[in-house]
PDB file of C-alpha atoms in Angstrom:
ATOM      1  CA  MET J  12      91.415 230.262  54.933  1.00  0.00           C
ATOM      2  CA  SER J  13      88.268 228.208  54.234  1.00  0.00           C
ATOM      3  CA  SER J  14      88.598 229.192  50.510  1.00  0.00           C
ATOM      4  CA  LEU J  15      92.201 227.709  50.458  1.00  0.00           C
ATOM      5  CA  LEU J  16      91.435 224.531  52.391  1.00  0.00           C
ATOM      6  CA  LYS J  17      87.981 222.951  52.782  1.00  0.00           C
ATOM      7  CA  VAL J  18      87.475 221.302  56.198  1.00  0.00           C
ATOM      8  CA  ASP J  19      84.544 219.191  57.031  1.00  0.00           C
ATOM      9  CA  ASN J  20      82.323 221.063  59.534  1.00  0.00           C
ATOM     10  CA  GLU J  21      81.759 218.006  61.714  1.00  0.00           C
ATOM     11  CA  ILE J  22      85.561 217.462  61.918  1.00  0.00           C
ATOM     12  CA  LYS J  23      86.185 221.159  62.540  1.00  0.00           C
ATOM     13  CA  THR J  24      83.735 221.087  65.479  1.00  0.00           C
ATOM     14  CA  LYS J  25      85.392 218.060  66.970  1.00  0.00           C
ATOM     15  CA  VAL J  26      88.877 219.632  66.656  1.00  0.00           C
ATOM     16  CA  ASP J  27      87.629 222.862  68.255  1.00  0.00           C
ATOM     17  CA  ALA J  28      86.140 220.916  71.170  1.00  0.00           C
ATOM     18  CA  PHE J  29      89.406 219.150  71.511  1.00  0.00           C
ATOM     19  CA  ARG J  30      91.372 222.447  71.631  1.00  0.00           C
ATOM     20  CA  GLU J  31      88.917 223.818  74.210  1.00  0.00           C
ATOM     21  CA  ARG J  32      89.361 220.731  76.350  1.00  0.00           C
ATOM     22  CA  ILE J  33      93.162 220.897  76.157  1.00  0.00           C
ATOM     23  CA  THR J  34      93.004 224.585  77.059  1.00  0.00           C
ATOM     24  CA  ALA J  35      90.817 224.033  80.072  1.00  0.00           C
ATOM     25  CA  GLU J  36      92.851 221.168  81.334  1.00  0.00           C
ATOM     26  CA  ALA J  37      96.193 222.950  80.899  1.00  0.00           C
ATOM     27  CA  GLU J  38      94.981 226.142  82.433  1.00  0.00           C
ATOM     28  CA  ASP J  39      93.678 224.139  85.452  1.00  0.00           C
ATOM     29  CA  LEU J  40      97.156 222.507  85.847  1.00  0.00           C
ATOM     30  CA  VAL J  41      99.061 225.802  85.696  1.00  0.00           C
ATOM     31  CA  ALA J  42      96.692 227.516  88.001  1.00  0.00           C
ATOM     32  CA  ASN J  43      96.044 224.796  90.613  1.00  0.00           C
ATOM     33  CA  PHE J  44      98.086 221.650  90.087  1.00  0.00           C
ATOM     34  CA  PHE J  45     101.439 223.325  89.846  1.00  0.00           C
ATOM     35  CA  PRO J  46     101.220 225.379  93.154  1.00  0.00           C
ATOM     36  CA  ASN J  47      99.709 222.537  95.086  1.00  0.00           C
ATOM     37  CA  LYS J  48     102.335 220.102  94.049  1.00  0.00           C
ATOM     38  CA  LEU J  49     105.205 222.429  94.754  1.00  0.00           C
ATOM     39  CA  LEU J  50     103.857 222.916  98.216  1.00  0.00           C
ATOM     40  CA  GLU J  51     103.422 219.160  98.709  1.00  0.00           C
ATOM     41  CA  LEU J  52     107.084 218.640  97.627  1.00  0.00           C
ATOM     42  CA  ASP J  53     108.390 221.451  99.810  1.00  0.00           C
ATOM     43  CA  HIS J  54     106.532 219.790 102.675  1.00  0.00           C
ATOM     44  CA  PHE J  55     108.221 216.457 101.699  1.00  0.00           C
ATOM     45  CA  LEU J  56     111.680 218.006 101.870  1.00  0.00           C
ATOM     46  CA  LYS J  57     111.110 218.454 105.648  1.00  0.00           C
ATOM     47  CA  ASP J  58     110.160 214.943 106.261  1.00  0.00           C
ATOM     48  CA  PRO J  59     112.583 213.196 108.589  1.00  0.00           C
ATOM     49  CA  ILE J  60     113.094 210.291 106.059  1.00  0.00           C
ATOM     50  CA  ILE J  61     114.887 212.615 103.685  1.00  0.00           C
ATOM     51  CA  ASN J  62     116.743 214.536 106.354  1.00  0.00           C
ATOM     52  CA  ILE J  63     118.928 212.041 107.983  1.00  0.00           C
ATOM     53  CA  THR J  64     122.155 213.774 108.989  1.00  0.00           C
ATOM     54  CA  GLU J  65     124.012 210.555 110.104  1.00  0.00           C
ATOM     55  CA  LEU J  66     124.256 208.562 106.916  1.00  0.00           C
ATOM     56  CA  LYS J  67     125.154 205.454 108.942  1.00  0.00           C
ATOM     57  CA  GLU J  68     121.429 205.070 109.643  1.00  0.00           C
ATOM     58  CA  ILE J  69     120.765 204.198 106.005  1.00  0.00           C
ATOM     59  CA  HIS J  70     123.484 201.569 105.721  1.00  0.00           C
ATOM     60  CA  SER J  71     122.438 198.033 104.932  1.00  0.00           C
ATOM     61  CA  GLU J  72     124.196 194.987 106.331  1.00  0.00           C
ATOM     62  CA  ILE J  73     125.653 192.727 103.713  1.00  0.00           C
ATOM     63  CA  ASN J  74     125.032 189.287 104.981  1.00  0.00           C
ATOM     64  CA  LEU J  75     127.853 187.517 103.189  1.00  0.00           C
ATOM     65  CA  THR J  76     130.259 185.789 105.507  1.00  0.00           C
ATOM     66  CA  VAL J  77     133.965 185.409 104.586  1.00  0.00           C
ATOM     67  CA  PRO J  78     134.769 181.688 104.066  1.00  0.00           C
ATOM     68  CA  ASP J  79     137.594 179.959 105.864  1.00  0.00           C
ATOM     69  CA  PRO J  80     140.873 179.968 103.918  1.00  0.00           C
ATOM     70  CA  ILE J  81     141.641 176.853 101.812  1.00  0.00           C
ATOM     71  CA  LEU J  82     144.401 174.741 103.359  1.00  0.00           C
ATOM     72  CA  LEU J  83     146.554 172.846 100.944  1.00  0.00           C
ATOM     73  CA  SER J  84     146.907 169.237 102.008  1.00  0.00           C
ATOM     74  CA  ASN J  85     150.096 168.780  99.922  1.00  0.00           C
ATOM     75  CA  LEU J  86     152.827 171.287  99.974  1.00  0.00           C
ATOM     76  CA  HIS J  87     153.952 170.254  96.469  1.00  0.00           C
ATOM     77  CA  ASP J  88     150.505 171.002  95.106  1.00  0.00           C
ATOM     78  CA  GLY J  89     150.851 174.524  96.490  1.00  0.00           C
ATOM     79  CA  LEU J  90     154.293 174.988  94.726  1.00  0.00           C
ATOM     80  CA  GLU J  91     152.774 173.743  91.482  1.00  0.00           C
ATOM     81  CA  ALA J  92     149.855 176.235  91.837  1.00  0.00           C
ATOM     82  CA  GLN J  93     152.334 179.106  92.363  1.00  0.00           C
ATOM     83  CA  ASN J  94     154.413 178.026  89.395  1.00  0.00           C
ATOM     84  CA  ALA J  95     151.240 177.845  87.250  1.00  0.00           C
ATOM     85  CA  LYS J  96     150.243 181.270  88.296  1.00  0.00           C
ATOM     86  CA  LYS J  97     153.733 182.523  87.495  1.00  0.00           C
ATOM     87  CA  ARG J  98     153.554 181.037  84.000  1.00  0.00           C
ATOM     88  CA  LYS J  99     150.113 182.823  83.569  1.00  0.00           C
ATOM     89  CA  LEU J 100     151.421 186.092  84.531  1.00  0.00           C
ATOM     90  CA  GLU J 101     154.387 185.814  82.232  1.00  0.00           C
ATOM     91  CA  ASP J 102     152.037 184.928  79.336  1.00  0.00           C
ATOM     92  CA  GLY J 103     149.951 188.090  80.033  1.00  0.00           C
ATOM     93  CA  GLY J 104     146.909 186.122  81.277  1.00  0.00           C
ATOM     94  CA  GLY J 105     147.044 186.895  84.892  1.00  0.00           C
ATOM     95  CA  GLU J 106     143.539 188.096  85.150  1.00  0.00           C
ATOM     96  CA  ASP J 107     142.271 184.670  84.292  1.00  0.00           C
ATOM     97  CA  MET J 108     143.830 183.241  87.278  1.00  0.00           C
ATOM     98  CA  VAL J 109     141.795 185.458  89.633  1.00  0.00           C
ATOM     99  CA  THR J 110     138.639 183.422  89.237  1.00  0.00           C
ATOM    100  CA  GLY J 111     137.114 184.158  92.749  1.00  0.00           C
ATOM    101  CA  THR J 112     134.616 181.894  94.555  1.00  0.00           C
ATOM    102  CA  LYS J 113     132.021 180.144  92.514  1.00  0.00           C
ATOM    103  CA  VAL J 114     128.618 181.161  93.666  1.00  0.00           C
ATOM    104  CA  PHE J 115     125.793 178.669  93.319  1.00  0.00           C
ATOM    105  CA  VAL J 116     123.347 179.931  95.869  1.00  0.00           C
ATOM    106  CA  MET J 117     123.353 182.743  98.591  1.00  0.00           C
ATOM    107  CA  PRO J 118     123.861 181.171 102.077  1.00  0.00           C
ATOM    108  CA  GLY J 119     121.134 183.443 103.605  1.00  0.00           C
ATOM    109  CA  GLY J 120     118.759 183.256 100.690  1.00  0.00           C
ATOM    110  CA  MET J 121     118.134 186.220  98.498  1.00  0.00           C
ATOM    111  CA  MET J 122     120.382 189.107  99.033  1.00  0.00           C
ATOM    112  CA  LYS J 123     117.986 192.062  99.704  1.00  0.00           C
ATOM    113  CA  SER J 124     118.302 195.583  98.606  1.00  0.00           C
ATOM    114  CA  ASN J 125     118.889 198.415 100.978  1.00  0.00           C
ATOM    115  CA  ALA J 126     115.422 198.632 102.582  1.00  0.00           C
ATOM    116  CA  ASN J 127     115.874 202.263 103.651  1.00  0.00           C
ATOM    117  CA  LEU J 128     116.583 203.458 100.136  1.00  0.00           C
ATOM    118  CA  VAL J 129     113.907 201.302  98.634  1.00  0.00           C
ATOM    119  CA  ASP J 130     111.347 202.900 100.856  1.00  0.00           C
ATOM    120  CA  LEU J 131     112.580 206.432  99.842  1.00  0.00           C
ATOM    121  CA  ILE J 132     112.781 205.522  96.181  1.00  0.00           C
ATOM    122  CA  GLU J 133     109.131 204.176  96.221  1.00  0.00           C
ATOM    123  CA  LYS J 134     108.132 207.590  97.582  1.00  0.00           C
ATOM    124  CA  VAL J 135     110.077 209.682  95.099  1.00  0.00           C
ATOM    125  CA  LYS J 136     109.353 207.596  91.858  1.00  0.00           C
ATOM    126  CA  PRO J 137     105.630 208.510  91.757  1.00  0.00           C
ATOM    127  CA  GLU J 138     106.478 212.186  92.021  1.00  0.00           C
ATOM    128  CA  ILE J 139     108.885 211.893  89.049  1.00  0.00           C
ATOM    129  CA  ARG J 140     106.311 209.904  87.114  1.00  0.00           C
ATOM    130  CA  THR J 141     103.576 212.540  87.908  1.00  0.00           C
ATOM    131  CA  LEU J 142     105.763 215.299  86.490  1.00  0.00           C
ATOM    132  CA  ILE J 143     106.137 213.209  83.354  1.00  0.00           C
ATOM    133  CA  GLU J 144     102.660 211.747  83.032  1.00  0.00           C
ATOM    134  CA  LYS J 145      99.882 213.157  85.357  1.00  0.00           C
ATOM    135  CA  CYS J 146      97.301 210.775  83.817  1.00  0.00           C
ATOM    136  CA  ASN J 147      94.032 212.480  84.874  1.00  0.00           C
ATOM    137  CA  THR J 148      93.266 212.110  81.167  1.00  0.00           C
ATOM    138  CA  HIS J 149      95.160 210.163  78.417  1.00  0.00           C
ATOM    139  CA  PHE J 150      97.547 213.087  78.016  1.00  0.00           C
ATOM    140  CA  ALA J 151     100.746 213.597  80.002  1.00  0.00           C
ATOM    141  CA  PHE J 152     100.310 216.863  81.931  1.00  0.00           C
ATOM    142  CA  LEU J 153     103.576 218.282  80.567  1.00  0.00           C
ATOM    143  CA  LEU J 154     102.447 217.264  77.145  1.00  0.00           C
ATOM    144  CA  GLN J 155      99.143 218.949  77.808  1.00  0.00           C
ATOM    145  CA  VAL J 156     100.674 222.200  78.803  1.00  0.00           C
ATOM    146  CA  LYS J 157     103.120 221.951  75.897  1.00  0.00           C
ATOM    147  CA  MET J 158     100.306 221.269  73.495  1.00  0.00           C
ATOM    148  CA  TRP J 159      98.228 223.998  74.865  1.00  0.00           C
ATOM    149  CA  VAL J 160     100.943 226.503  74.255  1.00  0.00           C
ATOM    150  CA  GLN J 161     101.762 225.145  70.819  1.00  0.00           C
ATOM    151  CA  LEU J 162      98.052 225.415  69.939  1.00  0.00           C
ATOM    152  CA  LEU J 163      98.133 229.145  70.829  1.00  0.00           C
ATOM    153  CA  ILE J 164     101.023 229.919  68.503  1.00  0.00           C
ATOM    154  CA  PRO J 165      99.585 231.904  65.587  1.00  0.00           C
ATOM    155  CA  ARG J 166     100.333 231.471  61.950  1.00  0.00           C
ATOM    156  CA  ILE J 167     103.705 232.698  60.690  1.00  0.00           C
ATOM    157  CA  GLU J 168     103.746 236.279  59.855  1.00  0.00           C
ATOM    158  CA  ASP J 169     106.431 238.884  59.141  1.00  0.00           C
ATOM    159  CA  GLY J 170     107.029 241.055  62.275  1.00  0.00           C
ATOM    160  CA  ASN J 171     105.350 241.402  65.608  1.00  0.00           C
ATOM    161  CA  ASN J 172     106.644 237.850  66.607  1.00  0.00           C
ATOM    162  CA  PHE J 173     107.854 238.780  70.171  1.00  0.00           C
ATOM    163  CA  GLY J 174     104.913 237.083  71.838  1.00  0.00           C
ATOM    164  CA  VAL J 175     105.559 233.991  69.579  1.00  0.00           C
ATOM    165  CA  SER J 176     109.180 233.794  70.768  1.00  0.00           C
ATOM    166  CA  ILE J 177     107.898 233.753  74.373  1.00  0.00           C
ATOM    167  CA  GLN J 178     105.613 230.870  73.460  1.00  0.00           C
ATOM    168  CA  GLU J 179     108.488 228.972  71.870  1.00  0.00           C
ATOM    169  CA  GLU J 180     110.701 229.585  74.857  1.00  0.00           C
ATOM    170  CA  THR J 181     107.997 228.277  77.104  1.00  0.00           C
ATOM    171  CA  VAL J 182     107.764 225.091  74.991  1.00  0.00           C
ATOM    172  CA  ALA J 183     111.461 224.634  75.068  1.00  0.00           C
ATOM    173  CA  GLU J 184     111.476 224.982  78.827  1.00  0.00           C
ATOM    174  CA  LEU J 185     108.659 222.305  79.148  1.00  0.00           C
ATOM    175  CA  ARG J 186     110.795 219.894  76.915  1.00  0.00           C
ATOM    176  CA  THR J 187     113.795 220.525  79.136  1.00  0.00           C
ATOM    177  CA  VAL J 188     111.819 219.693  82.353  1.00  0.00           C
ATOM    178  CA  GLU J 189     110.401 216.617  80.615  1.00  0.00           C
ATOM    179  CA  GLY J 190     113.845 215.344  79.708  1.00  0.00           C
ATOM    180  CA  GLU J 191     115.291 215.964  83.175  1.00  0.00           C
ATOM    181  CA  ALA J 192     112.492 214.167  84.841  1.00  0.00           C
ATOM    182  CA  ALA J 193     112.940 211.182  82.671  1.00  0.00           C
ATOM    183  CA  SER J 194     116.773 211.268  83.521  1.00  0.00           C
ATOM    184  CA  TYR J 195     115.908 210.921  87.201  1.00  0.00           C
ATOM    185  CA  LEU J 196     114.245 207.502  86.599  1.00  0.00           C
ATOM    186  CA  ASP J 197     117.287 206.363  84.586  1.00  0.00           C
ATOM    187  CA  GLN J 198     119.462 207.322  87.578  1.00  0.00           C
ATOM    188  CA  ILE J 199     117.561 205.114  89.949  1.00  0.00           C
ATOM    189  CA  SER J 200     117.771 202.187  87.486  1.00  0.00           C
ATOM    190  CA  ARG J 201     121.490 202.753  87.221  1.00  0.00           C
ATOM    191  CA  TYR J 202     121.720 202.625  91.007  1.00  0.00           C
ATOM    192  CA  TYR J 203     120.018 199.308  91.356  1.00  0.00           C
ATOM    193  CA  ILE J 204     122.293 197.823  88.532  1.00  0.00           C
ATOM    194  CA  THR J 205     125.492 199.202  89.920  1.00  0.00           C
ATOM    195  CA  ARG J 206     124.635 197.965  93.397  1.00  0.00           C
ATOM    196  CA  ALA J 207     123.738 194.512  92.085  1.00  0.00           C
ATOM    197  CA  LYS J 208     127.035 194.090  90.342  1.00  0.00           C
ATOM    198  CA  LEU J 209     128.961 195.120  93.425  1.00  0.00           C
ATOM    199  CA  VAL J 210     127.060 192.686  95.592  1.00  0.00           C
ATOM    200  CA  SER J 211     127.862 189.994  92.996  1.00  0.00           C
ATOM    201  CA  LYS J 212     131.469 190.894  93.253  1.00  0.00           C
ATOM    202  CA  ILE J 213     131.213 190.588  97.101  1.00  0.00           C
ATOM    203  CA  ALA J 214     129.679 187.120  96.835  1.00  0.00           C
ATOM    204  CA  LYS J 215     132.539 186.106  94.445  1.00  0.00           C
ATOM    205  CA  TYR J 216     135.320 187.881  96.225  1.00  0.00           C
ATOM    206  CA  PRO J 217     134.208 187.769  99.976  1.00  0.00           C
ATOM    207  CA  HIS J 218     137.733 188.681 101.189  1.00  0.00           C
ATOM    208  CA  VAL J 219     137.906 192.006  99.398  1.00  0.00           C
ATOM    209  CA  GLU J 220     136.783 194.685 101.888  1.00  0.00           C
ATOM    210  CA  ASP J 221     136.785 197.434  99.280  1.00  0.00           C
ATOM    211  CA  TYR J 222     133.769 195.886  97.475  1.00  0.00           C
ATOM    212  CA  ARG J 223     131.805 196.096 100.639  1.00  0.00           C
ATOM    213  CA  ARG J 224     132.860 199.717 101.339  1.00  0.00           C
ATOM    214  CA  THR J 225     131.912 200.658  97.834  1.00  0.00           C
ATOM    215  CA  VAL J 226     128.308 199.430  98.316  1.00  0.00           C
ATOM    216  CA  THR J 227     128.115 201.619 101.406  1.00  0.00           C
ATOM    217  CA  GLU J 228     129.399 204.595  99.405  1.00  0.00           C
ATOM    218  CA  ILE J 229     126.918 204.267  96.501  1.00  0.00           C
ATOM    219  CA  ASP J 230     124.065 203.862  99.087  1.00  0.00           C
ATOM    220  CA  GLU J 231     125.114 207.148 100.749  1.00  0.00           C
ATOM    221  CA  LYS J 232     125.518 208.760  97.244  1.00  0.00           C
ATOM    222  CA  GLU J 233     121.899 207.621  96.128  1.00  0.00           C
ATOM    223  CA  TYR J 234     120.340 208.849  99.342  1.00  0.00           C
ATOM    224  CA  ILE J 235     121.847 212.355  98.769  1.00  0.00           C
ATOM    225  CA  SER J 236     120.836 212.193  95.127  1.00  0.00           C
ATOM    226  CA  LEU J 237     117.206 211.367  95.888  1.00  0.00           C
ATOM    227  CA  LYS J 238     116.945 214.478  98.188  1.00  0.00           C
ATOM    228  CA  ILE J 239     118.498 216.552  95.352  1.00  0.00           C
ATOM    229  CA  ILE J 240     115.931 215.049  92.978  1.00  0.00           C
ATOM    230  CA  VAL J 241     112.941 215.987  95.224  1.00  0.00           C
ATOM    231  CA  SER J 242     114.349 219.449  95.513  1.00  0.00           C
ATOM    232  CA  GLU J 243     114.800 219.770  91.664  1.00  0.00           C
ATOM    233  CA  LEU J 244     111.168 218.541  91.174  1.00  0.00           C
ATOM    234  CA  ARG J 245     109.852 221.245  93.497  1.00  0.00           C
ATOM    235  CA  ASN J 246     112.058 223.831  91.752  1.00  0.00           C
ATOM    236  CA  GLN J 247     110.818 222.723  88.376  1.00  0.00           C
ATOM    237  CA  TYR J 248     107.204 223.243  89.372  1.00  0.00           C
ATOM    238  CA  VAL J 249     108.067 226.659  90.809  1.00  0.00           C
ATOM    239  CA  THR J 250     109.941 227.682  87.634  1.00  0.00           C
ATOM    240  CA  LEU J 251     107.190 226.458  85.280  1.00  0.00           C
ATOM    241  CA  HIS J 252     104.315 228.127  87.318  1.00  0.00           C
ATOM    242  CA  ASP J 253     106.320 231.412  87.654  1.00  0.00           C
ATOM    243  CA  MET J 254     107.363 231.520  83.954  1.00  0.00           C
ATOM    244  CA  ILE J 255     103.799 230.748  82.644  1.00  0.00           C
ATOM    245  CA  LEU J 256     102.088 233.140  84.911  1.00  0.00           C
ATOM    246  CA  LYS J 257     104.469 236.083  84.274  1.00  0.00           C
ATOM    247  CA  ASN J 258     103.935 235.624  80.460  1.00  0.00           C
ATOM    248  CA  ILE J 259     100.370 234.296  80.368  1.00  0.00           C
ATOM    249  CA  GLU J 260      99.183 237.361  78.467  1.00  0.00           C
ATOM    250  CA  LYS J 261     101.877 236.864  75.779  1.00  0.00           C
ATOM    251  CA  ILE J 262     101.303 233.081  75.782  1.00  0.00           C
ATOM    252  CA  LYS J 263      97.543 233.443  75.165  1.00  0.00           C
ATOM    253  CA  ARG J 264      97.670 236.537  72.978  1.00  0.00           C
ATOM    254  CA  PRO J 265     101.160 236.609  71.338  1.00  0.00           C
ATOM    255  CA  ARG J 266     100.447 239.387  68.873  1.00  0.00           C
ATOM    256  CA  SER J 267      98.420 241.718  71.028  1.00  0.00           C
ATOM    257  CA  SER J 268     101.452 243.908  71.648  1.00  0.00           C
ATOM    258  CA  ASN J 269     105.208 243.886  71.385  1.00  0.00           C
ATOM    259  CA  ALA J 270     105.935 246.443  73.962  1.00  0.00           C
ATOM    260  CA  ASP J 271     105.927 244.241  77.083  1.00  0.00           C
ATOM    261  CA  ALA J 272     109.138 242.638  78.331  1.00  0.00           C
ATOM    262  CA  LEU J 273     109.626 238.950  78.791  1.00  0.00           C
ATOM    263  CA  TYR J 274     109.401 238.988  82.533  1.00  0.00           C
TER     264      TYR J 274
END
């Protein structure tokens, strides 16, 4: 190989040192970090904060009072308003008539989020970020393991590639876990945005009870989703740890033999 491509010895030494460091870090993650983290998450799943059976306990009061109805001082004005609304509906512009209440400021100050869910989210988010990042070094831990497996893939040859296919399958599984973990963060962001829009609707249309009930429904849905996320994070650590350990020989020495099965 050296006759085909000349590589500076100093650079080669640095690259080899880099490969050795990645290998040591990734093997430590698989051997120690994965099992410890899955046990931590399994313990977290037994925490009372994530095992509330009566979902009313996580409800948050929406402190927006329903204003008194507007009384028309002139009956003729009321008839004109009705006629105007009728004309709007006939013209197909009925939606423009439902303008709601103009909101300049919240009566009770800032409308706060659901404190119960915020506390739980703040506990779950670091676990999601850890699965993606794990910044003990400048490398994300999933990227470390993925890079480690990729660096072990040998050069392309004809035949005897069963071990290589296992390596590629492991890399694909790592990519899948990475993508799923990122989607959990997106889900949390969508919850906040959806809830904010609904609370804004309540402020604008305080007489509509369905908006208030919908906020309660999405709070309950998010609570259940957070528990599922923690369970999925634990299962992903279990799956990765199990898959890599069962195939560690093929991952590290893909062309030593093609007689062993995948699992």
